Amino acid sequence: MSTSRQHPAPAPRGLSGTDAENLALYQEKFRRRLPESLDELHGPAQGVVELPLHMAWSGMTSYDMSRPRQRMGLYRTVLHEGLYEDLPRYLNRDLLMQLWPVLRTLVGRTVRDVWEKAFPELAHRTRAAA
């Protein structure tokens, strides 16, 4: 991973100073949660996964990994709401790589951009799947 934890990325051009600052802070929120490597992601690939309320505060808390929509929902929730220590526990590297071409369209732009910048293999996986 790059040194993004120490140095926030510059905000896109064309934003007002306040908007650019808010976007940079929002990006940094997700950047600080990233693992050093996708190899750290050893979460479950099967079974039923129960998410704690700090992640699943607005919806389902139980996800059946054998059901594609629930699996995708779990990953979307963890990417948006998971903390640094949650990502290795609930995300699985191989499953993330498999889901990413579709999952990237379901997460917010900031989450997608932060993950693809930190882990170019995700963006490469998307291009290979196209």
JSON list of C-alpha atoms in Angstrom, two decimals:
[
{"chain": "A", "resi": 1, "resn": "MET", "atom": "CA", "xyz": [0.00, 0.00, 0.00]},
{"chain": "A", "resi": 2, "resn": "SER", "atom": "CA", "xyz": [1.13, 3.55, -0.61]},
{"chain": "A", "resi": 3, "resn": "THR", "atom": "CA", "xyz": [1.84, 6.09, 2.09]},
{"chain": "A", "resi": 4, "resn": "SER", "atom": "CA", "xyz": [-1.73, 7.37, 1.84]},
{"chain": "A", "resi": 5, "resn": "ARG", "atom": "CA", "xyz": [-2.25, 7.01, 5.59]},
{"chain": "A", "resi": 6, "resn": "GLN", "atom": "CA", "xyz": [0.28, 9.77, 6.18]},
{"chain": "A", "resi": 7, "resn": "HIS", "atom": "CA", "xyz": [-0.52, 11.98, 3.17]},
{"chain": "A", "resi": 8, "resn": "PRO", "atom": "CA", "xyz": [-4.10, 12.58, 2.07]},
{"chain": "A", "resi": 9, "resn": "ALA", "atom": "CA", "xyz": [-4.68, 12.58, -1.66]},
{"chain": "A", "resi": 10, "resn": "PRO", "atom": "CA", "xyz": [-5.31, 15.94, -3.29]},
{"chain": "A", "resi": 11, "resn": "ALA", "atom": "CA", "xyz": [-8.95, 16.77, -3.89]},
{"chain": "A", "resi": 12, "resn": "PRO", "atom": "CA", "xyz": [-10.30, 16.88, -7.45]},
{"chain": "A", "resi": 13, "resn": "ARG", "atom": "CA", "xyz": [-10.07, 20.18, -9.32]},
{"chain": "A", "resi": 14, "resn": "GLY", "atom": "CA", "xyz": [-13.15, 22.34, -9.69]},
{"chain": "A", "resi": 15, "resn": "LEU", "atom": "CA", "xyz": [-14.40, 21.97, -6.12]},
{"chain": "A", "resi": 16, "resn": "SER", "atom": "CA", "xyz": [-14.72, 24.92, -3.79]},
{"chain": "A", "resi": 17, "resn": "GLY", "atom": "CA", "xyz": [-12.24, 25.03, -0.93]},
{"chain": "A", "resi": 18, "resn": "THR", "atom": "CA", "xyz": [-14.76, 23.77, 1.61]},
{"chain": "A", "resi": 19, "resn": "ASP", "atom": "CA", "xyz": [-16.07, 21.03, -0.68]},
{"chain": "A", "resi": 20, "resn": "ALA", "atom": "CA", "xyz": [-12.55, 19.91, -1.54]},
{"chain": "A", "resi": 21, "resn": "GLU", "atom": "CA", "xyz": [-11.62, 19.82, 2.15]},
{"chain": "A", "resi": 22, "resn": "ASN", "atom": "CA", "xyz": [-14.75, 17.82, 3.01]},
{"chain": "A", "resi": 23, "resn": "LEU", "atom": "CA", "xyz": [-14.06, 15.34, 0.20]},
{"chain": "A", "resi": 24, "resn": "ALA", "atom": "CA", "xyz": [-10.43, 14.94, 1.29]},
{"chain": "A", "resi": 25, "resn": "LEU", "atom": "CA", "xyz": [-11.55, 14.22, 4.87]},
{"chain": "A", "resi": 26, "resn": "TYR", "atom": "CA", "xyz": [-14.14, 11.72, 3.63]},
{"chain": "A", "resi": 27, "resn": "GLN", "atom": "CA", "xyz": [-11.51, 9.95, 1.51]},
{"chain": "A", "resi": 28, "resn": "GLU", "atom": "CA", "xyz": [-9.09, 9.87, 4.43]},
{"chain": "A", "resi": 29, "resn": "LYS", "atom": "CA", "xyz": [-11.75, 8.25, 6.63]},
{"chain": "A", "resi": 30, "resn": "PHE", "atom": "CA", "xyz": [-11.80, 5.23, 4.30]},
{"chain": "A", "resi": 31, "resn": "ARG", "atom": "CA", "xyz": [-8.07, 5.29, 3.57]},
{"chain": "A", "resi": 32, "resn": "ARG", "atom": "CA", "xyz": [-7.19, 4.95, 7.27]},
{"chain": "A", "resi": 33, "resn": "ARG", "atom": "CA", "xyz": [-9.32, 1.80, 7.51]},
{"chain": "A", "resi": 34, "resn": "LEU", "atom": "CA", "xyz": [-7.51, -0.07, 4.74]},
{"chain": "A", "resi": 35, "resn": "PRO", "atom": "CA", "xyz": [-5.39, -3.12, 5.48]},
{"chain": "A", "resi": 36, "resn": "GLU", "atom": "CA", "xyz": [-1.75, -3.01, 4.39]},
{"chain": "A", "resi": 37, "resn": "SER", "atom": "CA", "xyz": [-2.43, -5.85, 1.94]},
{"chain": "A", "resi": 38, "resn": "LEU", "atom": "CA", "xyz": [-5.42, -7.74, 0.58]},
{"chain": "A", "resi": 39, "resn": "ASP", "atom": "CA", "xyz": [-3.68, -10.85, 1.91]},
{"chain": "A", "resi": 40, "resn": "GLU", "atom": "CA", "xyz": [-4.76, -9.76, 5.41]},
{"chain": "A", "resi": 41, "resn": "LEU", "atom": "CA", "xyz": [-8.41, -10.40, 4.50]},
{"chain": "A", "resi": 42, "resn": "HIS", "atom": "CA", "xyz": [-9.23, -13.82, 5.96]},
{"chain": "A", "resi": 43, "resn": "GLY", "atom": "CA", "xyz": [-12.95, -13.44, 6.57]},
{"chain": "A", "resi": 44, "resn": "PRO", "atom": "CA", "xyz": [-15.50, -16.19, 5.97]},
{"chain": "A", "resi": 45, "resn": "ALA", "atom": "CA", "xyz": [-16.36, -17.33, 2.45]},
{"chain": "A", "resi": 46, "resn": "GLN", "atom": "CA", "xyz": [-19.26, -19.53, 3.51]},
{"chain": "A", "resi": 47, "resn": "GLY", "atom": "CA", "xyz": [-21.77, -19.98, 6.31]},
{"chain": "A", "resi": 48, "resn": "VAL", "atom": "CA", "xyz": [-23.87, -17.34, 8.01]},
{"chain": "A", "resi": 49, "resn": "VAL", "atom": "CA", "xyz": [-22.11, -14.14, 9.07]},
{"chain": "A", "resi": 50, "resn": "GLU", "atom": "CA", "xyz": [-23.44, -11.94, 11.86]},
{"chain": "A", "resi": 51, "resn": "LEU", "atom": "CA", "xyz": [-22.35, -8.31, 11.72]},
{"chain": "A", "resi": 52, "resn": "PRO", "atom": "CA", "xyz": [-22.15, -6.17, 14.85]},
{"chain": "A", "resi": 53, "resn": "LEU", "atom": "CA", "xyz": [-24.48, -3.20, 15.13]},
{"chain": "A", "resi": 54, "resn": "HIS", "atom": "CA", "xyz": [-21.75, -0.61, 14.53]},
{"chain": "A", "resi": 55, "resn": "MET", "atom": "CA", "xyz": [-21.69, -1.88, 10.92]},
{"chain": "A", "resi": 56, "resn": "ALA", "atom": "CA", "xyz": [-25.24, -3.14, 10.41]},
{"chain": "A", "resi": 57, "resn": "TRP", "atom": "CA", "xyz": [-26.96, -0.26, 12.17]},
{"chain": "A", "resi": 58, "resn": "SER", "atom": "CA", "xyz": [-29.59, 0.36, 9.50]},
{"chain": "A", "resi": 59, "resn": "GLY", "atom": "CA", "xyz": [-30.55, -3.04, 8.18]},
{"chain": "A", "resi": 60, "resn": "MET", "atom": "CA", "xyz": [-29.74, -6.73, 8.13]},
{"chain": "A", "resi": 61, "resn": "THR", "atom": "CA", "xyz": [-27.29, -8.11, 10.66]},
{"chain": "A", "resi": 62, "resn": "SER", "atom": "CA", "xyz": [-27.22, -11.73, 9.44]},
{"chain": "A", "resi": 63, "resn": "TYR", "atom": "CA", "xyz": [-25.94, -12.73, 5.98]},
{"chain": "A", "resi": 64, "resn": "ASP", "atom": "CA", "xyz": [-26.01, -16.17, 4.37]},
{"chain": "A", "resi": 65, "resn": "MET", "atom": "CA", "xyz": [-22.85, -16.40, 2.26]},
{"chain": "A", "resi": 66, "resn": "SER", "atom": "CA", "xyz": [-24.46, -19.02, -0.02]},
{"chain": "A", "resi": 67, "resn": "ARG", "atom": "CA", "xyz": [-26.94, -16.38, -1.23]},
{"chain": "A", "resi": 68, "resn": "PRO", "atom": "CA", "xyz": [-25.28, -14.07, -3.80]},
{"chain": "A", "resi": 69, "resn": "ARG", "atom": "CA", "xyz": [-27.34, -10.98, -2.98]},
{"chain": "A", "resi": 70, "resn": "GLN", "atom": "CA", "xyz": [-26.73, -11.34, 0.75]},
{"chain": "A", "resi": 71, "resn": "ARG", "atom": "CA", "xyz": [-23.02, -11.92, 0.16]},
{"chain": "A", "resi": 72, "resn": "MET", "atom": "CA", "xyz": [-22.84, -8.76, -1.95]},
{"chain": "A", "resi": 73, "resn": "GLY", "atom": "CA", "xyz": [-24.82, -6.85, 0.68]},
{"chain": "A", "resi": 74, "resn": "LEU", "atom": "CA", "xyz": [-22.44, -7.96, 3.41]},
{"chain": "A", "resi": 75, "resn": "TYR", "atom": "CA", "xyz": [-19.41, -6.79, 1.44]},
{"chain": "A", "resi": 76, "resn": "ARG", "atom": "CA", "xyz": [-21.03, -3.47, 0.59]},
{"chain": "A", "resi": 77, "resn": "THR", "atom": "CA", "xyz": [-21.90, -2.88, 4.25]},
{"chain": "A", "resi": 78, "resn": "VAL", "atom": "CA", "xyz": [-18.44, -3.83, 5.52]},
{"chain": "A", "resi": 79, "resn": "LEU", "atom": "CA", "xyz": [-16.67, -1.64, 2.93]},
{"chain": "A", "resi": 80, "resn": "HIS", "atom": "CA", "xyz": [-18.77, 1.37, 3.93]},
{"chain": "A", "resi": 81, "resn": "GLU", "atom": "CA", "xyz": [-19.15, 0.87, 7.67]},
{"chain": "A", "resi": 82, "resn": "GLY", "atom": "CA", "xyz": [-16.35, -1.45, 8.75]},
{"chain": "A", "resi": 83, "resn": "LEU", "atom": "CA", "xyz": [-13.47, -0.18, 10.84]},
{"chain": "A", "resi": 84, "resn": "TYR", "atom": "CA", "xyz": [-9.81, -1.09, 10.35]},
{"chain": "A", "resi": 85, "resn": "GLU", "atom": "CA", "xyz": [-10.08, -4.17, 12.59]},
{"chain": "A", "resi": 86, "resn": "ASP", "atom": "CA", "xyz": [-13.33, -5.30, 10.93]},
{"chain": "A", "resi": 87, "resn": "LEU", "atom": "CA", "xyz": [-12.02, -5.62, 7.40]},
{"chain": "A", "resi": 88, "resn": "PRO", "atom": "CA", "xyz": [-9.71, -8.64, 7.94]},
{"chain": "A", "resi": 89, "resn": "ARG", "atom": "CA", "xyz": [-12.37, -10.32, 10.06]},
{"chain": "A", "resi": 90, "resn": "TYR", "atom": "CA", "xyz": [-15.30, -9.99, 7.67]},
{"chain": "A", "resi": 91, "resn": "LEU", "atom": "CA", "xyz": [-13.76, -9.71, 4.19]},
{"chain": "A", "resi": 92, "resn": "ASN", "atom": "CA", "xyz": [-12.13, -12.58, 2.33]},
{"chain": "A", "resi": 93, "resn": "ARG", "atom": "CA", "xyz": [-9.44, -11.70, -0.21]},
{"chain": "A", "resi": 94, "resn": "ASP", "atom": "CA", "xyz": [-10.47, -14.24, -2.84]},
{"chain": "A", "resi": 95, "resn": "LEU", "atom": "CA", "xyz": [-14.14, -13.44, -2.50]},
{"chain": "A", "resi": 96, "resn": "LEU", "atom": "CA", "xyz": [-13.48, -9.69, -2.67]},
{"chain": "A", "resi": 97, "resn": "MET", "atom": "CA", "xyz": [-11.49, -10.18, -5.88]},
{"chain": "A", "resi": 98, "resn": "GLN", "atom": "CA", "xyz": [-14.29, -12.30, -7.34]},
{"chain": "A", "resi": 99, "resn": "LEU", "atom": "CA", "xyz": [-17.05, -9.84, -6.37]},
{"chain": "A", "resi": 100, "resn": "TRP", "atom": "CA", "xyz": [-15.20, -6.61, -7.15]},
{"chain": "A", "resi": 101, "resn": "PRO", "atom": "CA", "xyz": [-16.26, -6.07, -10.80]},
{"chain": "A", "resi": 102, "resn": "VAL", "atom": "CA", "xyz": [-19.91, -5.87, -9.69]},
{"chain": "A", "resi": 103, "resn": "LEU", "atom": "CA", "xyz": [-19.35, -4.72, -6.10]},
{"chain": "A", "resi": 104, "resn": "ARG", "atom": "CA", "xyz": [-17.48, -1.62, -7.27]},
{"chain": "A", "resi": 105, "resn": "THR", "atom": "CA", "xyz": [-20.71, -0.45, -8.95]},
{"chain": "A", "resi": 106, "resn": "LEU", "atom": "CA", "xyz": [-22.65, -0.83, -5.68]},
{"chain": "A", "resi": 107, "resn": "VAL", "atom": "CA", "xyz": [-20.34, 1.11, -3.38]},
{"chain": "A", "resi": 108, "resn": "GLY", "atom": "CA", "xyz": [-19.91, 4.85, -3.35]},
{"chain": "A", "resi": 109, "resn": "ARG", "atom": "CA", "xyz": [-17.38, 6.49, -5.65]},
{"chain": "A", "resi": 110, "resn": "THR", "atom": "CA", "xyz": [-15.12, 7.46, -2.75]},
{"chain": "A", "resi": 111, "resn": "VAL", "atom": "CA", "xyz": [-14.97, 3.91, -1.39]},
{"chain": "A", "resi": 112, "resn": "ARG", "atom": "CA", "xyz": [-14.32, 2.51, -4.88]},
{"chain": "A", "resi": 113, "resn": "ASP", "atom": "CA", "xyz": [-11.60, 5.06, -5.65]},
{"chain": "A", "resi": 114, "resn": "VAL", "atom": "CA", "xyz": [-9.82, 4.61, -2.32]},
{"chain": "A", "resi": 115, "resn": "TRP", "atom": "CA", "xyz": [-9.77, 0.80, -2.63]},
{"chain": "A", "resi": 116, "resn": "GLU", "atom": "CA", "xyz": [-8.69, 0.77, -6.29]},
{"chain": "A", "resi": 117, "resn": "LYS", "atom": "CA", "xyz": [-5.94, 3.30, -5.70]},
{"chain": "A", "resi": 118, "resn": "ALA", "atom": "CA", "xyz": [-4.59, 1.36, -2.72]},
{"chain": "A", "resi": 119, "resn": "PHE", "atom": "CA", "xyz": [-4.98, -2.04, -4.43]},
{"chain": "A", "resi": 120, "resn": "PRO", "atom": "CA", "xyz": [-4.49, -1.76, -8.21]},
{"chain": "A", "resi": 121, "resn": "GLU", "atom": "CA", "xyz": [-5.20, -5.48, -8.55]},
{"chain": "A", "resi": 122, "resn": "LEU", "atom": "CA", "xyz": [-8.87, -4.66, -7.91]},
{"chain": "A", "resi": 123, "resn": "ALA", "atom": "CA", "xyz": [-8.99, -2.23, -10.83]},
{"chain": "A", "resi": 124, "resn": "HIS", "atom": "CA", "xyz": [-7.07, -4.75, -12.94]},
{"chain": "A", "resi": 125, "resn": "ARG", "atom": "CA", "xyz": [-9.59, -7.44, -12.03]},
{"chain": "A", "resi": 126, "resn": "THR", "atom": "CA", "xyz": [-12.37, -5.16, -13.23]},
{"chain": "A", "resi": 127, "resn": "ARG", "atom": "CA", "xyz": [-10.68, -4.54, -16.58]},
{"chain": "A", "resi": 128, "resn": "ALA", "atom": "CA", "xyz": [-9.98, -8.28, -17.00]},
{"chain": "A", "resi": 129, "resn": "ALA", "atom": "CA", "xyz": [-13.62, -9.13, -16.32]},
{"chain": "A", "resi": 130, "resn": "ALA", "atom": "CA", "xyz": [-14.90, -6.65, -18.93]}
]
